[in-house]
PDB file of C-alpha atoms in Angstrom:
ATOM      1  CA  UNK A   1       3.694 -39.866  -7.729  1.00 90.00           C
ATOM      2  CA  UNK A   2       1.427 -37.863  -5.605  1.00 92.00           C
ATOM      3  CA  UNK A   3      -2.088 -36.375  -6.139  1.00 94.00           C
ATOM      4  CA  UNK A   4      -2.265 -32.813  -6.512  1.00 96.00           C
ATOM      5  CA  UNK A   5      -5.223 -30.603  -6.547  1.00 96.00           C
ATOM      6  CA  UNK A   6      -5.191 -27.444  -8.768  1.00 94.00           C
ATOM      7  CA  UNK A   7      -7.454 -24.603  -7.758  1.00 96.00           C
ATOM      8  CA  UNK A   8      -7.703 -21.724  -9.966  1.00 92.00           C
ATOM      9  CA  UNK A   9      -9.747 -18.029  -9.507  1.00 92.00           C
ATOM     10  CA  UNK A  10     -10.355 -16.609 -12.928  1.00 86.00           C
ATOM     11  CA  UNK A  11     -12.574 -14.505 -14.909  1.00 85.00           C
ATOM     12  CA  UNK A  12     -15.261 -14.725 -11.935  1.00 89.00           C
ATOM     13  CA  UNK A  13     -15.066 -18.583 -12.060  1.00 90.00           C
ATOM     14  CA  UNK A  14     -13.341 -21.073  -9.474  1.00 93.00           C
ATOM     15  CA  UNK A  15     -12.003 -24.141 -11.501  1.00 91.00           C
ATOM     16  CA  UNK A  16     -10.822 -27.509  -9.637  1.00 93.00           C
ATOM     17  CA  UNK A  17      -9.074 -30.254 -11.033  1.00 91.00           C
ATOM     18  CA  UNK A  18      -6.396 -32.969  -9.966  1.00 93.00           C
ATOM     19  CA  UNK A  19      -3.344 -34.651 -11.677  1.00 93.00           C
ATOM     20  CA  UNK A  20      -0.660 -37.018 -10.702  1.00 93.00           C
ATOM     21  CA  UNK A  21       2.787 -35.890 -10.449  1.00 94.00           C
ATOM     22  CA  UNK A  22       6.334 -36.110  -8.778  1.00 94.00           C
ATOM     23  CA  UNK A  23       6.266 -32.348  -7.496  1.00 92.00           C
ATOM     24  CA  UNK A  24       4.107 -29.234  -7.413  1.00 91.00           C
ATOM     25  CA  UNK A  25       5.991 -27.543 -10.478  1.00 88.00           C
ATOM     26  CA  UNK A  26       5.252 -30.996 -12.265  1.00 90.00           C
ATOM     27  CA  UNK A  27       1.816 -30.842 -11.381  1.00 91.00           C
ATOM     28  CA  UNK A  28       1.049 -27.305 -12.729  1.00 89.00           C
ATOM     29  CA  UNK A  29       2.923 -28.221 -16.092  1.00 89.00           C
ATOM     30  CA  UNK A  30       0.922 -31.210 -16.313  1.00 90.00           C
ATOM     31  CA  UNK A  31      -2.344 -29.185 -15.461  1.00 88.00           C
ATOM     32  CA  UNK A  32      -1.184 -26.637 -18.182  1.00 87.00           C
ATOM     33  CA  UNK A  33      -0.719 -29.226 -21.038  1.00 88.00           C
ATOM     34  CA  UNK A  34      -4.422 -30.669 -20.397  1.00 87.00           C
ATOM     35  CA  UNK A  35      -5.587 -26.893 -20.556  1.00 84.00           C
ATOM     36  CA  UNK A  36      -3.846 -26.336 -23.919  1.00 83.00           C
ATOM     37  CA  UNK A  37      -5.423 -29.662 -25.160  1.00 84.00           C
ATOM     38  CA  UNK A  38      -8.741 -29.657 -23.972  1.00 82.00           C
ATOM     39  CA  UNK A  39      -9.111 -25.627 -24.485  1.00 77.00           C
ATOM     40  CA  UNK A  40     -11.131 -25.503 -21.208  1.00 76.00           C
ATOM     41  CA  UNK A  41     -10.656 -21.469 -21.144  1.00 77.00           C
ATOM     42  CA  UNK A  42     -11.578 -21.133 -24.830  1.00 81.00           C
ATOM     43  CA  UNK A  43      -9.030 -18.701 -26.746  1.00 84.00           C
ATOM     44  CA  UNK A  44      -7.376 -18.036 -23.503  1.00 80.00           C
ATOM     45  CA  UNK A  45      -6.452 -21.442 -22.605  1.00 81.00           C
ATOM     46  CA  UNK A  46      -2.937 -21.285 -24.295  1.00 85.00           C
ATOM     47  CA  UNK A  47      -1.811 -17.732 -22.891  1.00 81.00           C
ATOM     48  CA  UNK A  48      -3.364 -18.851 -19.488  1.00 81.00           C
ATOM     49  CA  UNK A  49      -1.210 -21.981 -19.418  1.00 84.00           C
ATOM     50  CA  UNK A  50       1.920 -20.254 -20.708  1.00 83.00           C
ATOM     51  CA  UNK A  51       1.545 -17.505 -17.710  1.00 79.00           C
ATOM     52  CA  UNK A  52       0.809 -20.241 -15.175  1.00 79.00           C
ATOM     53  CA  UNK A  53       4.004 -22.100 -16.368  1.00 79.00           C
ATOM     54  CA  UNK A  54       6.266 -19.168 -15.983  1.00 78.00           C
ATOM     55  CA  UNK A  55       5.399 -18.756 -12.620  1.00 70.00           C
ATOM     56  CA  UNK A  56       6.075 -22.428 -11.766  1.00 67.00           C
ATOM     57  CA  UNK A  57       9.395 -22.265 -13.887  1.00 64.00           C
ATOM     58  CA  UNK A  58      10.366 -19.011 -11.834  1.00 62.00           C
ATOM     59  CA  UNK A  59       9.802 -20.945  -8.697  1.00 60.00           C
ATOM     60  CA  UNK A  60       7.092 -18.457  -7.615  1.00 76.00           C
ATOM     61  CA  UNK A  61       4.759 -20.959  -6.040  1.00 84.00           C
ATOM     62  CA  UNK A  62       4.573 -19.681  -2.425  1.00 89.00           C
ATOM     63  CA  UNK A  63       4.026 -21.975   0.525  1.00 92.00           C
ATOM     64  CA  UNK A  64       0.842 -20.761   2.394  1.00 95.00           C
ATOM     65  CA  UNK A  65       1.458 -19.565   6.092  1.00 95.00           C
ATOM     66  CA  UNK A  66       0.688 -22.437   8.655  1.00 96.00           C
ATOM     67  CA  UNK A  67      -0.053 -24.931   6.057  1.00 95.00           C
ATOM     68  CA  UNK A  68       1.944 -28.240   4.806  1.00 93.00           C
ATOM     69  CA  UNK A  69       1.744 -29.088   1.114  1.00 94.00           C
ATOM     70  CA  UNK A  70      -0.187 -25.987  -0.021  1.00 96.00           C
ATOM     71  CA  UNK A  71       1.098 -23.300  -2.261  1.00 95.00           C
ATOM     72  CA  UNK A  72      -0.200 -20.198  -4.296  1.00 93.00           C
ATOM     73  CA  UNK A  73       0.663 -18.282  -7.299  1.00 88.00           C
ATOM     74  CA  UNK A  74      -0.553 -15.349  -9.223  1.00 86.00           C
ATOM     75  CA  UNK A  75      -0.316 -14.089 -12.885  1.00 83.00           C
ATOM     76  CA  UNK A  76      -1.905 -11.914 -15.015  1.00 82.00           C
ATOM     77  CA  UNK A  77      -3.756 -12.370 -18.357  1.00 79.00           C
ATOM     78  CA  UNK A  78      -5.392  -9.419 -20.193  1.00 81.00           C
ATOM     79  CA  UNK A  79      -4.802  -7.317 -17.089  1.00 84.00           C
ATOM     80  CA  UNK A  80      -6.796  -9.562 -14.779  1.00 84.00           C
ATOM     81  CA  UNK A  81      -5.191 -11.114 -11.836  1.00 87.00           C
ATOM     82  CA  UNK A  82      -5.327 -14.874 -11.690  1.00 87.00           C
ATOM     83  CA  UNK A  83      -4.907 -16.730  -8.278  1.00 91.00           C
ATOM     84  CA  UNK A  84      -4.253 -20.280  -8.063  1.00 92.00           C
ATOM     85  CA  UNK A  85      -3.415 -22.987  -5.518  1.00 95.00           C
ATOM     86  CA  UNK A  86      -1.557 -26.129  -5.883  1.00 95.00           C
ATOM     87  CA  UNK A  87      -2.395 -28.723  -2.993  1.00 97.00           C
ATOM     88  CA  UNK A  88      -0.595 -31.993  -2.304  1.00 96.00           C
ATOM     89  CA  UNK A  89      -3.632 -34.199  -1.585  1.00 94.00           C
ATOM     90  CA  UNK A  90      -3.708 -37.265   0.102  1.00 81.00           C
ATOM     91  CA  UNK A  91      -5.633 -39.933  -1.430  1.00 73.00           C
ATOM     92  CA  UNK A  92      -8.509 -41.420   0.313  1.00 70.00           C
ATOM     93  CA  UNK A  93      -7.680 -44.533   2.148  1.00 69.00           C
ATOM     94  CA  UNK A  94      -8.703 -47.887   0.264  1.00 68.00           C
TER      95      UNK A  94
END
C-alpha cells in the first residue's frame, strides 16, 4: 500500500488528510468512508463523499500537467464547485 495525501478546497476552507491505499481511486474511497463516519463536514459529509466517489468511479481523476503521481478532480455540492487533489506521497525515510 502507498500513502496518499488528499487536499480538498470546499466552502472557503482547505482540508488536508492522508490515507493508505493501493491506488488513487481506493485512496479517495477510503477518505470518503472516513468523512462519512467522522462527519467532518457536518450535514454535508455524506453528499460530499458521494459526489467525490462518483468522480473517482467515473475515472475523472486528471493527472496534473508536468507532474507525476498528482491528480485533480472537481464535483459540485449545492451549486458550489469543489476542487480536490490526490497526491501519491513518499513517506519520510526512516
